[in-house]
CSV table of C-alpha atoms in Angstrom, one decimal:
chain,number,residue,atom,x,y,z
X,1,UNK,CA,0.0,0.0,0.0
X,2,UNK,CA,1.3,3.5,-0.8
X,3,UNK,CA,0.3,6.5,1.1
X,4,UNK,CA,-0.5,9.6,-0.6
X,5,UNK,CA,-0.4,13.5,0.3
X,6,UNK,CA,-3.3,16.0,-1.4
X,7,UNK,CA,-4.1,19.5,-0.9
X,8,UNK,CA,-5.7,22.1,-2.4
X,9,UNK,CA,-4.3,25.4,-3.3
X,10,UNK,CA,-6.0,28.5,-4.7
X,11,UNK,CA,-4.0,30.4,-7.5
X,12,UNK,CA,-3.9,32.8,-9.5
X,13,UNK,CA,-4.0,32.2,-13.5
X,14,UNK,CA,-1.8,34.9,-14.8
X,15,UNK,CA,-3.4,35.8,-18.4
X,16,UNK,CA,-1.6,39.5,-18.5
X,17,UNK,CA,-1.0,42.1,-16.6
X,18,UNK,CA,-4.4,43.4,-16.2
X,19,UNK,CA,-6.2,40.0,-15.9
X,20,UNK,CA,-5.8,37.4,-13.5
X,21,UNK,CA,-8.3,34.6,-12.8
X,22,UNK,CA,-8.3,32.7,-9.1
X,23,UNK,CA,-8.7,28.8,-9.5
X,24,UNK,CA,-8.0,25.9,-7.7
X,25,UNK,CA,-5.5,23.8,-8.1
X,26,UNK,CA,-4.7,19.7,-6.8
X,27,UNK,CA,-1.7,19.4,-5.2
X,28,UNK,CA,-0.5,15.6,-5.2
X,29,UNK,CA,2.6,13.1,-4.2
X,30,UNK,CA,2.5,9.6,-4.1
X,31,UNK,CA,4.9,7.6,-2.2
X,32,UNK,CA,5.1,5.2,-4.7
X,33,UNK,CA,6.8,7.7,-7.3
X,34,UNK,CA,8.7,9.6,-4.5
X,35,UNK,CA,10.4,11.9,-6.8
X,36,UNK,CA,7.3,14.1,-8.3
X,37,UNK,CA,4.6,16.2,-7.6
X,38,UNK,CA,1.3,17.0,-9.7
X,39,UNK,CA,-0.4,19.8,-10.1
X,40,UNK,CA,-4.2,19.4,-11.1
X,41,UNK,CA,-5.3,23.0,-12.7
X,42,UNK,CA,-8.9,23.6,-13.2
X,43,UNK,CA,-9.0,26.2,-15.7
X,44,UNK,CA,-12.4,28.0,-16.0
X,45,UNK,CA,-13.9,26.7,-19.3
X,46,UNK,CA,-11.2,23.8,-19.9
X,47,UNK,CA,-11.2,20.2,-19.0
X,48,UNK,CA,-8.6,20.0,-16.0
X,49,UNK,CA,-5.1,19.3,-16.8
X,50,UNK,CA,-2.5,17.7,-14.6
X,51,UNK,CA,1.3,18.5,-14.9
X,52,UNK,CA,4.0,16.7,-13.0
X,53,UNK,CA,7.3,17.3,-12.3
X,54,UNK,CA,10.2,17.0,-9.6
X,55,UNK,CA,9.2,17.4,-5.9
X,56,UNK,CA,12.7,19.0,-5.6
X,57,UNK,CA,12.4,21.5,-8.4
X,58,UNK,CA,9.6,22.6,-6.0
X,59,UNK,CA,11.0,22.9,-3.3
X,60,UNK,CA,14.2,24.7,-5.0
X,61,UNK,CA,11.5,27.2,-6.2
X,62,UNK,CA,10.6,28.3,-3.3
X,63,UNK,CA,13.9,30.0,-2.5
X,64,UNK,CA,15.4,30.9,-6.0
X,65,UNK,CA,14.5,30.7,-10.0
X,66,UNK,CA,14.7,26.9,-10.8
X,67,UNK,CA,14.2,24.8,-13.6
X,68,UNK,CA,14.6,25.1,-17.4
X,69,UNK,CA,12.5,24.1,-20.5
X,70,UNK,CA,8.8,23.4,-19.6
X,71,UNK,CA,8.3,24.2,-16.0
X,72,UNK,CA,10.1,27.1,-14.3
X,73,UNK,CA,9.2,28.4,-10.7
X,74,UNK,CA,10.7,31.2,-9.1
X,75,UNK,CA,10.0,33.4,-6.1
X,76,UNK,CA,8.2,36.8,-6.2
X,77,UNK,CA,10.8,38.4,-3.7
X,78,UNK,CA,13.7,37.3,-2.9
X,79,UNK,CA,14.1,39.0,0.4
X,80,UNK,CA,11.1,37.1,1.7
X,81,UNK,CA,9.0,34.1,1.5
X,82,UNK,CA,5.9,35.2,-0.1
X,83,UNK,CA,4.5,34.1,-3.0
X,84,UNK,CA,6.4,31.4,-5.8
X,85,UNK,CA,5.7,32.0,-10.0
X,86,UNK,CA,5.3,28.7,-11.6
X,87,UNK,CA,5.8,28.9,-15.5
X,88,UNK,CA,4.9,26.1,-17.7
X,89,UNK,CA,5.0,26.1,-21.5
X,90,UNK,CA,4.6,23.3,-24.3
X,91,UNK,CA,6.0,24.6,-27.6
X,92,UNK,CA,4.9,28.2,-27.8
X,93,UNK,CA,1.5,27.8,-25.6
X,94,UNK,CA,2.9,29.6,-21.9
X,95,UNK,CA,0.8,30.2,-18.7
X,96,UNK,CA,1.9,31.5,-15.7
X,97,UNK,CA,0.5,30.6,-12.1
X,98,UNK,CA,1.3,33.0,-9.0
X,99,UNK,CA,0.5,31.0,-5.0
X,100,UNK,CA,1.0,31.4,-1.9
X,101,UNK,CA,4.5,30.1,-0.8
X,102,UNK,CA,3.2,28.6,2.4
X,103,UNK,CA,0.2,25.9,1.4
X,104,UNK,CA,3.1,24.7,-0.9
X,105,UNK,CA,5.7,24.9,2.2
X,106,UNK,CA,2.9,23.2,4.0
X,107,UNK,CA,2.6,20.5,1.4
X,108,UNK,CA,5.9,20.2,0.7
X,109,UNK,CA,6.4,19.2,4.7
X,110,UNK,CA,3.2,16.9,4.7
X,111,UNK,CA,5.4,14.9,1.9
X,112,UNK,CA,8.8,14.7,3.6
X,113,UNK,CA,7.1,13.5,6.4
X,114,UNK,CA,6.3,10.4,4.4
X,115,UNK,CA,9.2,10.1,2.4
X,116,UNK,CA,12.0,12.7,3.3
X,117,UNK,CA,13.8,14.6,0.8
X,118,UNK,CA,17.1,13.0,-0.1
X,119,UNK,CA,16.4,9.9,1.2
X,120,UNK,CA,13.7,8.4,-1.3
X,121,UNK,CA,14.6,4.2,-2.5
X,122,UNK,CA,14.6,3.0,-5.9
X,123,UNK,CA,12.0,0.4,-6.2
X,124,UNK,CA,13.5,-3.0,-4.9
X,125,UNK,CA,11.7,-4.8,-8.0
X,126,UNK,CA,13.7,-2.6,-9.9
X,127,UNK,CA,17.2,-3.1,-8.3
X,128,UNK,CA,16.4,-6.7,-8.9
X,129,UNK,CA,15.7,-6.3,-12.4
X,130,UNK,CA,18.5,-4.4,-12.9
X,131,UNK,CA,20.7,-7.2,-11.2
X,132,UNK,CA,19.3,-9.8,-13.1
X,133,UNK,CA,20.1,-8.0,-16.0
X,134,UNK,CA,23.6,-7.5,-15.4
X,135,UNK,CA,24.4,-10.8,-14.0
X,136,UNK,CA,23.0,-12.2,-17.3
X,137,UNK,CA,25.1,-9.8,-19.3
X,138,UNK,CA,28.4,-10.6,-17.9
X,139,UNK,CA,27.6,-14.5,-17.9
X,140,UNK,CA,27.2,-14.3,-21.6
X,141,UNK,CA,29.5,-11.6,-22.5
């Protein structure tokens, strides 16, 4: 059985300058895939769509701009821990996101209580595999 953190975080949808829409947005981490985080946006109008991506880049974007290609997130001030940007873009399609830094500090320490940062495991079927495949490789080779 895995265990599973979920929260949900109100953000803003950045579509310019002058207009901004408030919407709600799934937080998720699964044990079982220790290394990411989804996001679950509910755009007004739009089926919802999930992104996922590391739980470290995250947690690196809380405290300085992180991240390159698709998913970028940054803080708004870097004097204080207020609110965090999170960019994401596929090919020239952008949006931009604006929340609160602590429901996703809060979050963030609700997961590393299950499975602390730095100290996630490899699947052991997968270490197996990966044994298996070796030993047969250097029996034949």
């Amino acid at each position: 059985m895995t265990d599973t953190v979920q929260a949900e975080v109100i953000m803003s949808f950045l579509v310019s300058e002058e207009l901004a829409f408030r919407i709600p947005v799934e937080l998720f981490f699964d044990s079982a895939d220790p290394y990411a985080v989804s996001f679950t946006f509910d755009l007004p109008g739009d089926a919802p769509v999930t992104w996922a991506f590391s739980r470290e880049l995250l947690l690196d974007g809380l405290s300085k701009p992180s991240g390159e290609g698709d998913v970028r997130i940054g803080p708004s001030s870097s004097e204080h821990l207020s609110d965090v940007f999170i960019g994401l873009q596929v090919g020239d399609e952008r949006a931009l996101f604006r929340a609160g830094a602590p429901p996703l500090v809060a979050f963030l320490d609700r997961t590393d209580r299950l499975v602390p940062i730095g100290e996630e495991e490899v699947c052991d079927t997968l270490d197996s595999t990966l044994d298996r495949i070796l030993s047969e490789a250097q029996k034949a080779g």
